Structure formats: structure tokens, C-alpha cells
Coordinates of C-alpha atoms and ligand atoms in Angstrom, one line a residue:
M1 CA -42.0 5.1 150.6
E2 CA -43.7 2.3 152.4
T3 CA -41.5 1.0 155.2
R4 CA -42.4 -2.7 154.4
R5 CA -40.7 -2.3 151.1
I6 CA -37.4 -1.1 152.6
R7 CA -34.5 -3.2 153.6
N8 CA -31.4 -1.7 155.3
F9 CA -28.3 -3.9 155.6
S10 CA -24.6 -3.8 156.0
I11 CA -21.9 -6.1 154.5
I12 CA -19.4 -7.2 157.1
A13 CA -16.4 -9.5 156.9
H14 CA -12.7 -9.9 157.7
V15 CA -10.4 -7.7 155.5
D16 CA -10.1 -8.9 151.9
H17 CA -12.9 -11.5 152.1
G18 CA -14.7 -9.6 149.3
K19 CA -17.2 -7.1 150.8
S20 CA -16.4 -4.3 148.3
T21 CA -16.4 -6.7 145.4
L22 CA -19.8 -8.1 146.4
A23 CA -21.1 -4.5 146.8
D24 CA -20.0 -3.8 143.2
R25 CA -22.0 -6.9 141.9
L26 CA -25.1 -5.8 143.8
L27 CA -24.9 -2.4 142.3
E28 CA -24.5 -3.9 138.8
V29 CA -27.3 -6.5 139.1
T30 CA -29.7 -3.9 140.4
H31 CA -28.7 -1.4 137.7
T32 CA -27.9 1.2 140.3
V33 CA -24.8 2.2 138.3
E34 CA -24.8 2.3 134.6
D35 CA -22.5 -0.3 133.0
R36 CA -20.3 2.3 131.5
K37 CA -19.7 4.0 134.8
M38 CA -19.0 0.8 136.6
R39 CA -15.4 0.4 137.9
Q40 CA -13.9 -1.9 140.5
Q41 CA -14.5 -1.2 144.1
L42 CA -16.8 1.6 143.2
L43 CA -17.6 2.5 146.7
D44 CA -14.0 3.0 147.8
N45 CA -14.1 6.7 146.9
L46 CA -11.1 8.0 148.8
E47 CA -8.0 8.0 146.8
L48 CA -6.3 6.4 149.7
E49 CA -8.7 3.5 149.8
R50 CA -8.2 2.8 146.1
E51 CA -4.4 2.9 146.5
R52 CA -4.2 0.7 149.5
G53 CA -7.1 -1.5 148.5
I54 CA -8.8 -1.2 151.8
T55 CA -12.1 0.4 152.9
I56 CA -11.7 3.1 155.5
K57 CA -15.1 4.8 155.5
L58 CA -18.5 3.3 155.6
V59 CA -20.4 4.1 152.4
P60 CA -24.2 4.0 152.1
V61 CA -26.0 3.4 148.7
R62 CA -29.6 3.0 147.7
M63 CA -30.7 0.3 145.2
N64 CA -34.0 -0.6 143.6
Y65 CA -34.7 -4.3 143.4
R66 CA -37.6 -6.2 141.9
S67 CA -37.8 -9.6 143.7
R68 CA -38.5 -12.9 141.9
E69 CA -42.1 -12.5 143.1
G70 CA -42.3 -9.2 141.2
V71 CA -42.3 -7.0 144.3
D72 CA -40.3 -3.7 144.2
Y73 CA -38.0 -3.0 147.1
V74 CA -35.6 -0.3 148.1
L75 CA -32.4 -1.7 149.5
N76 CA -30.0 0.5 151.4
L77 CA -26.6 -1.1 151.6
I78 CA -23.8 0.2 153.8
D79 CA -20.3 -1.1 152.9
T80 CA -18.0 -1.2 155.9
P81 CA -14.3 -1.4 156.6
G82 CA -12.8 -4.6 158.0
H83 CA -9.6 -3.4 159.8
V84 CA -9.9 -3.3 163.7
D85 CA -8.9 0.3 163.8
F86 CA -12.1 1.1 162.0
S87 CA -14.5 -1.0 163.9
Y88 CA -16.2 2.1 165.1
E89 CA -17.3 2.7 161.5
V90 CA -18.7 -0.8 161.5
S91 CA -20.7 -0.4 164.6
R92 CA -22.2 2.9 163.4
S93 CA -23.2 1.2 160.1
L94 CA -24.8 -1.6 161.9
A95 CA -26.8 0.8 164.1
A96 CA -28.4 2.2 160.8
S97 CA -29.1 -1.4 159.5
D98 CA -31.6 -4.1 160.2
G99 CA -29.6 -7.0 158.8
A100 CA -26.0 -7.9 157.9
V101 CA -24.5 -10.0 155.1
L102 CA -21.6 -11.8 156.7
V103 CA -19.0 -12.6 154.0
V104 CA -16.5 -15.4 154.6
D105 CA -13.7 -16.3 152.2
A106 CA -14.2 -19.9 151.1
A107 CA -10.4 -20.5 151.0
Q108 CA -9.4 -18.7 154.2
G109 CA -12.3 -19.5 156.4
V110 CA -13.4 -17.7 159.5
E111 CA -10.8 -15.1 160.6
A112 CA -10.4 -12.9 163.7
Q113 CA -12.5 -10.0 162.4
T114 CA -15.2 -12.3 160.9
V115 CA -15.9 -13.2 164.5
A116 CA -15.5 -9.7 165.9
N117 CA -17.8 -8.1 163.3
A118 CA -20.4 -10.9 163.5
Y119 CA -20.6 -10.4 167.3
L120 CA -21.2 -6.7 166.7
A121 CA -24.1 -7.5 164.5
V122 CA -25.5 -10.1 166.9
D123 CA -25.2 -7.6 169.8
Q124 CA -27.4 -5.2 167.8
G125 CA -30.0 -7.9 167.2
L126 CA -29.5 -7.9 163.4
A127 CA -30.6 -10.7 161.1
I128 CA -27.4 -12.3 159.7
I129 CA -27.1 -13.8 156.2
P130 CA -23.9 -15.9 155.9
V131 CA -22.3 -15.9 152.5
I132 CA -19.4 -18.1 151.6
N133 CA -17.5 -16.1 148.9
K134 CA -14.8 -16.9 146.4
I135 CA -16.1 -20.4 145.7
D136 CA -14.4 -20.1 142.2
L137 CA -11.0 -20.5 143.9
P138 CA -9.5 -24.0 143.5
S139 CA -8.6 -23.9 147.2
A140 CA -12.2 -23.2 148.2
Q141 CA -13.6 -25.5 150.9
P142 CA -17.1 -24.4 151.4
D143 CA -18.1 -27.3 153.7
V144 CA -15.2 -26.7 156.0
V145 CA -16.0 -23.0 156.2
R146 CA -19.7 -23.7 156.8
G147 CA -18.6 -25.8 159.8
E148 CA -16.3 -23.0 161.0
I149 CA -19.1 -20.4 160.8
E150 CA -21.3 -22.7 163.0
E151 CA -18.6 -23.6 165.5
V152 CA -16.6 -20.4 165.8
V153 CA -19.1 -17.7 165.1
G154 CA -22.0 -19.7 166.5
I155 CA -24.7 -19.0 163.9
D156 CA -26.6 -21.4 161.8
A157 CA -24.9 -21.7 158.4
S158 CA -26.8 -24.6 156.9
E159 CA -28.4 -22.1 154.5
A160 CA -25.2 -20.1 153.8
I161 CA -25.2 -18.9 150.2
L162 CA -22.3 -20.0 148.1
A163 CA -21.0 -17.1 146.0
S164 CA -18.3 -15.7 143.8
A165 CA -18.4 -12.0 143.9
K166 CA -15.7 -12.0 141.3
E167 CA -17.7 -14.1 138.8
G168 CA -21.1 -12.9 139.8
K169 CA -22.3 -16.3 141.2
G170 CA -24.9 -16.4 144.0
I171 CA -25.7 -12.7 143.7
G172 CA -29.4 -13.3 142.9
E173 CA -29.7 -15.6 146.0
I174 CA -28.1 -13.0 148.2
L175 CA -30.7 -10.3 147.0
E176 CA -33.6 -12.7 147.6
A177 CA -32.2 -13.6 151.1
I178 CA -32.0 -9.9 151.9
V179 CA -35.7 -9.2 151.1
S180 CA -36.9 -12.4 152.8
L181 CA -34.7 -12.5 155.9
V182 CA -33.9 -8.9 156.8
P183 CA -36.9 -7.4 158.6
A184 CA -38.5 -4.3 157.3
P185 CA -37.7 -1.2 159.4
S186 CA -40.0 -1.0 162.4
G187 CA -40.5 2.8 162.6
R188 CA -43.7 4.7 161.8
R189 CA -44.1 7.7 159.5
E190 CA -46.8 9.1 161.8
S191 CA -44.6 9.3 164.9
P192 CA -42.5 12.4 165.7
L193 CA -39.3 12.7 163.7
Q194 CA -36.3 10.8 164.9
A195 CA -33.3 10.5 162.6
L196 CA -29.9 9.2 163.6
I197 CA -26.8 10.9 162.3
F198 CA -24.5 8.1 161.6
D199 CA -21.8 9.9 159.7
S200 CA -21.0 13.4 158.3
V201 CA -18.7 15.0 155.8
Y202 CA -17.6 18.5 154.9
D203 CA -18.3 19.6 151.3
N204 CA -16.9 22.8 149.9
Y205 CA -20.2 23.7 148.3
K206 CA -22.9 22.3 150.5
G207 CA -21.0 22.7 153.9
V208 CA -21.8 20.1 156.5
I209 CA -23.6 17.0 155.2
C210 CA -25.2 14.6 157.7
Y211 CA -25.8 11.0 156.8
V212 CA -29.0 9.9 158.5
R213 CA -31.2 6.9 159.1
V214 CA -34.7 8.0 159.8
F215 CA -36.3 5.8 162.5
N216 CA -39.6 7.5 162.9
G217 CA -41.5 10.3 161.2
V218 CA -40.6 12.2 158.0
V219 CA -38.0 14.8 157.2
R220 CA -38.7 17.3 154.4
T221 CA -36.9 20.2 152.8
G222 CA -37.6 23.5 154.4
Q223 CA -38.5 21.8 157.7
A224 CA -37.3 23.3 161.0
V225 CA -35.3 20.7 162.9
T226 CA -33.5 20.4 166.2
F227 CA -30.4 18.4 166.9
M228 CA -31.3 16.9 170.2
A229 CA -27.8 16.6 171.8
T230 CA -26.9 20.3 171.2
G231 CA -30.4 21.7 171.2
L232 CA -29.5 23.8 168.1
N233 CA -32.1 24.6 165.5
Y234 CA -31.7 24.5 161.7
Q235 CA -33.7 24.7 158.6
I236 CA -33.3 21.7 156.2
E237 CA -32.0 23.0 152.9
E238 CA -31.5 19.8 151.0
I239 CA -32.4 16.1 151.4
G240 CA -31.2 13.3 149.3
V241 CA -30.2 9.7 148.9
F242 CA -27.0 8.0 147.8
R243 CA -27.1 6.4 144.4
P244 CA -24.2 6.2 145.2
Q245 CA -23.6 9.9 144.3
M246 CA -25.9 12.3 146.2
E247 CA -29.3 12.7 144.5
P248 CA -31.8 15.2 146.0
V249 CA -35.3 13.9 147.0
E250 CA -38.3 15.7 148.5
E251 CA -38.5 13.7 151.8
L252 CA -37.1 10.8 153.7
G253 CA -39.6 8.8 155.8
A254 CA -39.3 6.2 158.5
G255 CA -36.9 3.4 157.6
E256 CA -35.1 5.4 154.9
V257 CA -31.4 6.2 154.7
G258 CA -30.0 9.4 153.1
Y259 CA -28.4 12.7 153.8
V260 CA -29.6 16.1 155.0
V261 CA -28.0 19.5 154.5
A262 CA -28.9 22.3 156.9
N263 CA -27.4 25.7 157.5
I264 CA -24.9 24.3 160.0
K265 CA -22.4 27.0 160.6
S266 CA -19.7 25.4 162.7
L267 CA -18.1 22.2 162.0
T268 CA -18.3 21.1 165.6
E269 CA -22.2 21.3 165.7
A270 CA -22.9 18.1 163.9
H271 CA -22.3 15.1 166.2
V272 CA -22.3 11.6 165.0
G273 CA -24.9 9.7 167.1
D274 CA -27.1 12.8 167.6
T275 CA -30.8 12.6 166.8
V276 CA -32.5 15.0 164.4
T277 CA -36.1 15.9 165.3
D278 CA -38.9 18.2 164.2
S279 CA -38.6 21.6 166.1
R280 CA -42.4 22.0 166.1
A281 CA -43.3 18.5 167.1
P282 CA -40.2 17.1 168.8
A283 CA -39.8 13.5 169.8
Q284 CA -39.9 12.8 173.5
S285 CA -36.4 11.4 173.7
P286 CA -33.4 11.0 171.4
L287 CA -32.3 7.6 169.9
P288 CA -29.7 5.7 171.9
G289 CA -26.9 7.0 169.7
Y290 CA -23.4 5.5 170.1
R291 CA -21.2 4.7 173.0
K292 CA -18.5 7.3 173.2
I293 CA -15.3 5.9 171.9
K294 CA -12.0 6.8 173.5
P295 CA -8.8 7.1 171.6
V296 CA -5.9 5.1 173.0
V297 CA -2.9 6.1 170.8
F298 CA -1.7 9.7 170.8
C299 CA 0.9 11.7 168.9
G300 CA 1.6 15.4 168.2
F301 CA 0.8 16.9 164.8
Y302 CA 2.8 20.0 164.0
P303 CA 2.7 22.1 160.9
I304 CA 6.0 22.2 159.1
E305 CA 5.6 25.9 158.5
R306 CA 4.6 27.8 161.6
E307 CA 2.1 30.0 159.6
D308 CA 0.1 26.9 158.7
Y309 CA -1.2 26.4 162.2
P310 CA -4.7 27.8 161.5
Q311 CA -5.0 25.7 158.4
L312 CA -4.0 22.6 160.4
R313 CA -6.7 23.4 162.9
E314 CA -9.4 23.9 160.3
A315 CA -8.3 20.7 158.5
L316 CA -8.5 18.8 161.8
E317 CA -12.0 20.1 162.3
K318 CA -13.1 19.1 158.9
L319 CA -11.5 15.7 159.2
Q320 CA -13.1 15.1 162.6
L321 CA -16.5 15.7 161.0
N322 CA -15.9 12.7 158.8
D323 CA -13.9 10.7 161.4
S324 CA -15.7 11.1 164.6
S325 CA -13.2 8.9 166.6
L326 CA -10.5 11.4 165.9
F327 CA -9.5 13.5 169.0
F328 CA -7.4 16.7 169.1
E329 CA -6.4 19.4 171.5
P330 CA -3.8 22.3 171.1
E331 CA -0.4 21.6 172.5
T332 CA 2.9 23.5 172.5
S333 CA 6.4 22.0 172.4
T334 CA 9.6 23.9 173.0
A335 CA 11.1 22.0 170.1
L336 CA 8.3 22.2 167.6
G337 CA 6.2 25.2 168.5
F338 CA 2.4 25.2 168.3
G339 CA 0.6 22.0 167.2
F340 CA -2.0 19.5 168.3
R341 CA -2.0 16.4 170.4
C342 CA -4.2 14.0 168.5
G343 CA -5.8 10.7 169.6
F344 CA -6.5 7.7 167.5
L345 CA -8.0 4.2 167.8
G346 CA -4.8 2.6 166.5
L347 CA -1.7 3.1 164.4
L348 CA -3.4 2.5 161.1
H349 CA -6.0 5.1 162.0
M350 CA -3.2 7.5 162.9
D351 CA -1.4 6.9 159.6
I352 CA -4.6 7.3 157.6
A353 CA -5.5 10.5 159.4
K354 CA -2.1 12.0 158.7
E355 CA -2.3 11.1 155.0
R356 CA -5.9 12.4 154.7
L357 CA -4.8 15.8 156.2
Q358 CA -2.0 16.1 153.7
R359 CA -4.0 15.0 150.7
E360 CA -7.5 16.2 151.2
F361 CA -6.6 19.4 153.1
D362 CA -3.2 20.1 151.8
V363 CA -1.4 20.7 155.0
E364 CA 2.2 19.6 155.5
L365 CA 2.8 18.3 159.0
V366 CA 5.1 16.3 161.1
A367 CA 3.9 13.6 163.5
T368 CA 5.8 12.9 166.7
A369 CA 6.4 9.3 167.9
P370 CA 3.1 7.7 169.0
N371 CA 2.5 6.8 172.6
V372 CA -0.4 5.3 174.5
V373 CA -2.6 7.0 177.0
Y374 CA -1.6 6.6 180.7
H375 CA -3.4 6.8 184.0
I376 CA -1.3 8.2 186.7
L377 CA -2.2 7.4 190.3
R378 CA -0.8 10.4 192.2
T379 CA 0.3 10.5 195.8
D380 CA -2.6 12.7 196.6
G381 CA -4.9 9.9 195.5
E382 CA -6.1 11.5 192.3
I383 CA -6.0 9.7 188.9
Q384 CA -4.6 11.8 186.1
E385 CA -5.0 10.9 182.5
I386 CA -2.0 11.9 180.4
H387 CA -1.8 11.9 176.6
N388 CA 1.8 13.1 176.4
P389 CA 4.8 11.6 178.3
A390 CA 6.0 15.2 178.8
D391 CA 3.0 15.8 181.0
L392 CA 3.9 13.2 183.6
P393 CA 4.0 14.8 187.0
E394 CA 7.1 15.0 189.2
I395 CA 8.1 11.5 190.0
S396 CA 7.8 12.2 193.8
R397 CA 4.1 12.8 193.2
V398 CA 3.6 9.6 191.3
E399 CA 2.4 6.6 193.1
E400 CA 1.8 4.3 190.2
I401 CA 1.7 4.4 186.4
R402 CA -1.1 2.4 184.7
E403 CA -1.0 1.5 181.1
P404 CA -3.8 0.3 178.8
L405 CA -4.1 -3.4 178.2
I406 CA -5.7 -5.2 175.3
R407 CA -6.8 -8.7 174.7
I408 CA -5.7 -10.0 171.3
T409 CA -7.3 -12.9 169.5
T410 CA -5.2 -14.4 166.7
F411 CA -6.1 -17.2 164.4
V412 CA -2.9 -19.0 163.5
P413 CA -2.0 -22.2 161.5
T414 CA -0.7 -24.8 164.0
D415 CA 2.8 -24.6 162.5
Y416 CA 3.2 -21.1 163.7
V417 CA 1.8 -21.3 167.2
G418 CA 5.2 -21.6 168.9
K419 CA 6.6 -18.5 167.2
T420 CA 3.4 -16.5 167.9
M421 CA 3.5 -17.4 171.6
Q422 CA 7.2 -16.4 171.7
L423 CA 6.3 -13.0 170.2
C424 CA 3.6 -12.4 172.7
Q425 CA 5.8 -13.3 175.6
D426 CA 8.6 -11.0 174.3
R427 CA 6.0 -8.2 174.4
R428 CA 5.1 -8.7 178.0
G429 CA 2.0 -10.7 177.1
A430 CA 0.0 -12.9 179.5
F431 CA -1.4 -16.1 178.1
V432 CA -5.2 -16.4 178.3
S433 CA -6.3 -19.4 176.2
M434 CA -5.7 -21.6 173.2
D435 CA -8.1 -23.8 171.3
Y436 CA -8.3 -25.7 168.0
I437 CA -10.7 -24.3 165.4
T438 CA -9.8 -27.1 163.0
P439 CA -6.9 -29.6 163.3
E440 CA -4.8 -27.1 161.3
R441 CA -5.8 -23.8 162.9
V442 CA -5.6 -22.5 166.5
R443 CA -7.2 -19.6 168.2
L444 CA -4.7 -18.0 170.6
V445 CA -5.7 -15.4 173.1
Y446 CA -3.2 -13.1 175.0
D447 CA -3.4 -10.0 177.2
L448 CA -0.9 -7.5 176.1
P449 CA 0.1 -3.9 177.0
L450 CA -1.1 -1.7 174.2
A451 CA 2.2 0.1 174.2
E452 CA 4.0 -3.1 173.2
F453 CA 1.3 -3.7 170.5
I454 CA 1.6 -0.3 168.8
I455 CA 5.3 -0.5 168.2
D456 CA 5.1 -3.0 165.4
F457 CA 3.3 -6.0 166.7
H458 CA 1.1 -6.6 163.7
D459 CA 4.0 -6.5 161.3
R460 CA 6.0 -8.8 163.5
L461 CA 3.1 -11.2 163.7
K462 CA 2.7 -11.2 159.9
S463 CA 6.3 -11.9 159.5
V464 CA 6.6 -14.8 162.0
T465 CA 3.5 -16.4 160.5
R466 CA 4.2 -15.5 156.9
G467 CA 1.0 -13.6 156.7
Y468 CA -1.2 -16.5 157.8
A469 CA -2.3 -15.1 161.1
S470 CA -5.3 -12.9 161.5
L471 CA -5.8 -10.6 164.4
D472 CA -8.4 -8.8 166.4
Y473 CA -8.2 -7.0 169.7
E474 CA -10.4 -5.3 172.3
Q475 CA -9.5 -3.0 175.1
R476 CA -9.2 -4.5 178.6
G477 CA -8.8 -1.4 180.9
F478 CA -5.7 -0.3 182.7
Q479 CA -3.0 -2.1 184.6
A480 CA -0.1 -0.9 186.8
A481 CA 3.4 -1.6 185.4
D482 CA 7.0 -0.8 186.2
L483 CA 7.1 2.1 183.8
V484 CA 9.6 5.0 183.7
K485 CA 9.8 8.2 181.9
V486 CA 13.0 8.7 180.0
D487 CA 14.0 12.3 179.4
V488 CA 16.4 13.3 176.6
L489 CA 18.7 16.2 177.5
L490 CA 20.7 18.3 175.1
N491 CA 23.4 20.2 176.9
E492 CA 21.6 19.5 180.2
E493 CA 18.2 20.9 178.9
P494 CA 15.4 18.4 178.5
V495 CA 13.7 18.3 175.1
D496 CA 10.0 17.7 175.6
A497 CA 9.3 16.2 172.1
F498 CA 11.8 13.4 172.8
S499 CA 10.6 12.2 176.2
F500 CA 9.0 8.8 176.3
I501 CA 7.6 6.3 178.7
C502 CA 8.6 2.7 178.6
H503 CA 9.1 -0.4 180.8
R504 CA 12.1 0.0 183.1
D505 CA 13.8 -3.1 181.6
A506 CA 13.7 -1.5 178.1
S507 CA 14.8 2.0 179.2
Y508 CA 18.5 1.6 178.7
H509 CA 18.2 0.1 175.3
R510 CA 15.7 2.6 174.0
G511 CA 17.6 5.5 175.6
Q512 CA 20.7 4.4 173.8
T513 CA 19.0 4.2 170.4
V514 CA 17.6 7.7 170.8
V515 CA 20.9 9.3 171.9
R516 CA 22.8 7.6 169.1
K517 CA 20.4 8.8 166.5
L518 CA 20.4 12.4 167.9
K519 CA 24.2 12.4 167.9
E520 CA 24.1 11.8 164.1
L521 CA 21.6 14.6 163.5
I522 CA 22.9 17.4 165.6
P523 CA 25.7 19.4 163.8
R524 CA 28.8 20.2 165.7
Q525 CA 28.9 23.6 167.4
L526 CA 31.4 25.9 169.0
F527 CA 31.2 24.0 172.3
E528 CA 30.9 20.4 173.3
I529 CA 27.3 19.2 173.6
P530 CA 26.4 16.3 175.8
I531 CA 23.4 14.3 174.8
Q532 CA 21.9 12.3 177.6
A533 CA 19.0 10.0 178.4
A534 CA 17.9 10.2 182.0
V535 CA 15.4 8.5 184.3
G536 CA 14.5 11.1 186.9
K537 CA 17.9 12.6 187.9
R538 CA 19.8 9.5 187.0
V539 CA 21.6 9.7 183.6
I540 CA 21.6 6.3 181.9
V541 CA 23.2 7.1 178.6
R542 CA 25.6 9.9 177.6
Q543 CA 27.4 10.8 174.4
N544 CA 29.0 14.0 173.2
V545 CA 28.9 16.0 170.0
K546 CA 32.5 17.2 169.6
P547 CA 33.0 21.0 169.4
L548 CA 34.0 22.7 166.2
R549 CA 35.4 26.0 165.5
K550 CA 33.2 27.3 162.7
D551 CA 34.3 30.5 161.2
V552 CA 32.5 31.0 157.9
L553 CA 34.4 34.0 156.9
A554 CA 37.8 32.3 157.2
K555 CA 37.1 30.7 153.9
C556 CA 36.7 34.0 152.2
Y557 CA 39.9 35.6 153.4
G558 CA 40.8 38.2 151.0
G559 CA 37.8 37.4 148.9
D560 CA 35.3 40.0 147.7
I561 CA 33.0 41.7 150.1
T562 CA 29.7 40.8 148.4
R563 CA 30.4 37.1 148.8
K564 CA 31.1 37.7 152.5
R565 CA 27.9 39.5 152.9
K566 CA 25.9 36.7 151.2
L567 CA 27.4 34.2 153.4
L568 CA 26.5 36.1 156.5
E569 CA 22.9 36.5 155.2
K570 CA 22.7 32.8 154.6
Q571 CA 23.9 32.0 158.0
K572 CA 21.2 34.3 159.4
E573 CA 18.6 32.5 157.3
G574 CA 19.8 29.2 158.6
K575 CA 19.6 30.5 162.2
K576 CA 15.9 31.2 161.7
R577 CA 15.2 27.6 161.0
M578 CA 17.3 26.5 164.0
K579 CA 15.5 25.7 167.2
Q580 CA 17.3 27.0 170.3
I581 CA 17.4 24.4 173.0
G582 CA 19.3 26.2 175.7
R583 CA 22.5 27.2 174.0
V584 CA 22.3 24.5 171.4
S585 CA 21.0 25.3 167.9
V586 CA 19.2 22.3 166.5
P587 CA 18.1 22.4 162.8
Q588 CA 14.4 21.9 162.4
E589 CA 15.3 19.2 159.9
A590 CA 16.9 17.3 162.6
F591 CA 13.7 17.1 164.6
L592 CA 11.7 16.1 161.5
A593 CA 14.2 13.5 160.5
F594 CA 14.3 12.2 164.0
L595 CA 10.6 12.0 164.5
D596 CA 9.6 10.7 161.2
V597 CA 11.7 7.5 161.5
S598 CA 11.0 6.8 165.1
Ligands
LIG1 P1 -12.9 -6.3 151.2 O1 -11.7 -6.0 151.9 O2 -13.7 -7.3 152.1 O3 -13.8 -5.2 150.8 O4 -12.5 -7.2 150.0 P2 -12.4 -6.8 148.4 O5 -13.8 -6.7 147.8 O6 -11.6 -5.5 148.4 O7 -11.7 -8.0 147.8 C1 -10.4 -8.5 148.2 C2 -9.7 -9.2 147.1 O8 -10.4 -10.5 146.9 C3 -9.7 -8.5 145.8 O9 -8.5 -8.7 145.2 C4 -10.9 -9.1 145.0 O10 -10.7 -9.0 143.6 C5 -10.8 -10.5 145.5 N1 -12.2 -11.2 145.4 C6 -13.3 -10.7 145.9 N2 -14.3 -11.6 145.7 C7 -13.8 -12.7 145.0 C8 -14.3 -13.9 144.5 O11 -15.5 -14.2 144.6 N3 -13.4 -14.8 143.9 C9 -12.0 -14.4 143.8 N4 -11.2 -15.3 143.3 N5 -11.5 -13.3 144.3 C10 -12.4 -12.4 144.9
LIG2 MG1 -13.6 -3.1 151.1

């Protein structure tokens, strides 16, 4: 394949502005997919994506296109997600592309993620083709939107293409713009092989499949290759392209996008961002790869059945292959047994990971309440990073607790500015700036503790603005705050899974909520059980579960012996599913019910 006939591009946009629909039209017009196989949002393969109507994973696909001048091109399109939690997917797609089609909804205009994603593309030096989509809508205002793209995103939009992905308008212009404005890949076939792994997935038949963009050289079946970061060697078993299903080819040369299958044994050997090179004639240095991404939201995943622990580990490894921003490490809890502490880029990411584990890998699990990562400045001067409130050192050894801060950018109609500011203030937000995008819309910027954001900030924002606000955020490092760890004690014994860290002012209120809920869930036992919330040694909330004299056999007085025996057996069974916290038996169900709703 001649590199000058190749164009690699991504489609980027704010959520719902029409990326996936536009991708469908491009596939149709280029006859990549037969008409009878065409269905809506074809590239959203995951069942979850189709159900929720959102794109979670990047998807590459190769198309053939004959331009109006009669020249044949190969176009590699990478459809990307729009939600902030998945911006790592977007940046990886962009690193495999030379241009980006920026889709903006003609009725909604520029939104928070339009700007964020466009900046990612600008940072990577990509050619950007602005497309104003949904011009079929009666409320479309293409001229206003053109102005917004120029003013807010800061790119020339005089040539922006007016399109309707739904009705198939403007699709030809978009294809022409891609071949004329997106530069051909710059690599050389003659140079040593350098192929960037930009994603990977586990397949039951083929094993690990790596998605690659070849920057230099050629990769062929049978070739001996080295993964530069790990130094491990493999033989290439299969090479192919996405059409969009996998289709084997003989080779992939400089500029091409496709996949490679090698005899990769362990799931942890394929790293996204690694460079594949030729073992016999290796490249001097690897490609830049990706910046390491750090998870900021953590929770525990525990198998519901203890025996499922190994399955959960394997499922996490397989999922991590396809979701390189997922983090996990083993952890044990007195209440829940063996499980994993998992790290995510946000709550939606956590939610999606949990669902994918259950659906794609068939493991039943319970997730503990999420918390953010904390940096603890200890009295010995060291900084300790903790992922679990239970790991907080003795309070006498803690100098300062630092929490992650984010900077949120919201685009809000002027009518809702007051309410949005109020919401930010209630969440310990610090005002940064406000400016008018148009007379009707304002860009509002606040710094906010991430912990306040993950509770339900996005939902609250949607409700106070009736869904008219859009939101994006970026991490802003760590900041000390007056935070305390609240322990929950059952009969004087702390229960690790229930500990949490929060702002001192909120500790009483949150402690009370937890204690009240636990009181409902814990069955009465032979003795009185105090449930307490405490900060250090100071108890801030206390309630009691009243004692009960429970004599199961009393009911069967004079009854037949087999029934008595059955009851005793049943009680024994029940005991097995009880967790012993000191002298208190807590039904497993109580933990699950408690954790699932919090
Ligand atoms: P994505 O989140 O950017 O991938 O957006 P989708 O392609 O999933 O589209 C979001 C919604 O907008 C869907 O309901 C589409 O049917 C609709 N949509 C996409 N393009 C158009 C268009 O040109 N006109 C109209 N009226 N609706 C569109
Ligand atoms: Mg989509």
C-alpha cells in the first residue's frame, strides 16, 4: 500500500452530536458494509454501548474510497467515545491518526467536550475538519455554531461542512475534505519497523489481539518481532485489517492501521502504548507511546461467592487488556473476604467496568462504595498514597490529608447560572472564571474536590439545569483539606469495608446515615449491639440493635424430631453465610444491600 494513498482520521465530538451516525454513513457511502448488513450505530459493538446509546470503546475501520478525481484511497476511521471518563480512548485514537473530523451539533452548538476533544487533536498537531451536523433539525443554527467554533474552539470554521448524518447530507464533501486536508502518513516502508499498539482485546480463539498503527517499516505474518517496552519476542501469527470485522491480510506497511496476533501467552504482556519492532532489524528507539494515566476513583470488587475469586482475577486481567486505564490490586477485607481494589478514571468508567465484568466474563460481584485517592503527609515527612480509607495511618502519624482537585468547565444557559454556582459552592467549589459564549450561554469554571464531584455532581448539575449544561473536567493535583476518617463500629469492632473519609463538617451527617442504615440491616441477636460512627476515638453517632431471645426450637415444642433437625441444619447453613464481626453475626446480604445502595 502506497502511503500517499492512505488517510488516517478520527471522529471527535461532544456526546450525542452524531459521531457514530456519521461513521455509519461513511461506511455506507464507501460500500464498506453491504446494505443488508447495515444497522444503526454499527460500530458500537458492545451490548452495553447499544443499550446505553453511548460509545465506550474506540473502534477502527478501514474503507476504500475513490475520490471525485478518480484516485483510490484507503481511509482508516477511528470512532471514539465522547464522555470525559473515556478521554483516554480519544487521546489514543488521535495518536494513531493524522487528522480529525470535529462534529458539532447545529442545534446545540459547541459544548464542553467539543472543546476538550478539539484541544487534544490540536495538541497532537492533527488537521481538523469542522463539520456542523444535524442541519436537518428545525432548530439548527449553522451560522451561530460556525461563530462558536471560531470563538470558543479557536479554529477556522469558514469552510465548515454542513451535514446531516441522519439524512446523508454532506457526506461526499466530508470524504473529499478528508483526502485533501488530512495529510498522508509520513512514515517510510524502508525504515525499521515501528508499530504503535493503541488498543488490545482478548479473544477466546485467537488469544491477545493487538490493534496497531504502523509508523515505519512493514509487519508480515511469520515475522519475528520484539515488543520494545517489555523486550519480549514473538512470532506474528496473523495480521489483518478491520472492515469492520477482522479480515486477515499478508502485511501492513507504514501508515496502515490493523491488528496483529502473536503467540502472546500472558495477558499482561501486551501494553497499550508499546512499540512493536522487527527482532532482526530493530528500530533504534520506541515511538513516544502514551502518557501514563492515573486512576482517581477507587472501590473494592468482591466476588459474591468466595470460590469465584480466581475467575474474578482472570476477568479483570482480560478486561484490563481492553481497558488499559483500569487498575487493580488484591485486597482483603474482614467483612468481605478476598477481593480487589480497583481504580478508575471516573464513576461512569467504574460502572461500565462492573457491568462488563458481569456480562462479558460472567462473574457476580459486589462493589464497595467508591472513594477518591488520597495523599497522606505523614509526621515523618513521607507522602503515602492511599486507595482505601481503611489504609489511613494512625491519626497521630498524619500531618495532613490531601485530596485530588479537579477543574470543571460547564457550558450553561444564562438562566441556570445562579443555580449552577450554588451547586458548586455547596460542593466546596472555588470560583475560577465566567464568560459569555453567546448572549444566552455562559462558560463557568470552578475548582472542586473530586470527592464532592463523584458523589452525584453530574446528576445534580443535569437536574438543576434541566439537562442543558454540558461538562468537562481535568485534574488539578492535590490540595490539603480538613478531612477526617469516620470508622463504623459494630459492638466496638471497626468494620473496614464501612470506613470512609470525608470533610469534617459532613462527618456527623454522613455517620448518621450509615449508622441508621446498618441498624435496619442487622438482625437482632442475643445481646444488644451498639452501632457507632467514630472519628478517631471520639464516638459521634450511636444507636443500638435491641437484643432478642431467639430459640428456634421453642417453636417446635413437642413437634416431631425430623423437623427439629431440619431447623438446626438450616440454622447452620445460615451461619455459614454470616460474617462474624467480633461477636456479631452479620448476614452477607446485609453487606451487599448496604454497599450496593451507598
Ligand atoms: P455520538 O454520541 O456522537 O456517537 O452520537 P450518535 O451518532 O450516537 O447520535 C446521537 C443522536 O443524534 C442519535 O439519536 C442520532 O440518531 C441523532 N443524530 C445523529 N446525526 C443526526 C442528524 O444529522 N440529524 C438528526 N436530526 N439527528 C441526528
Ligand atoms: Mg457514538
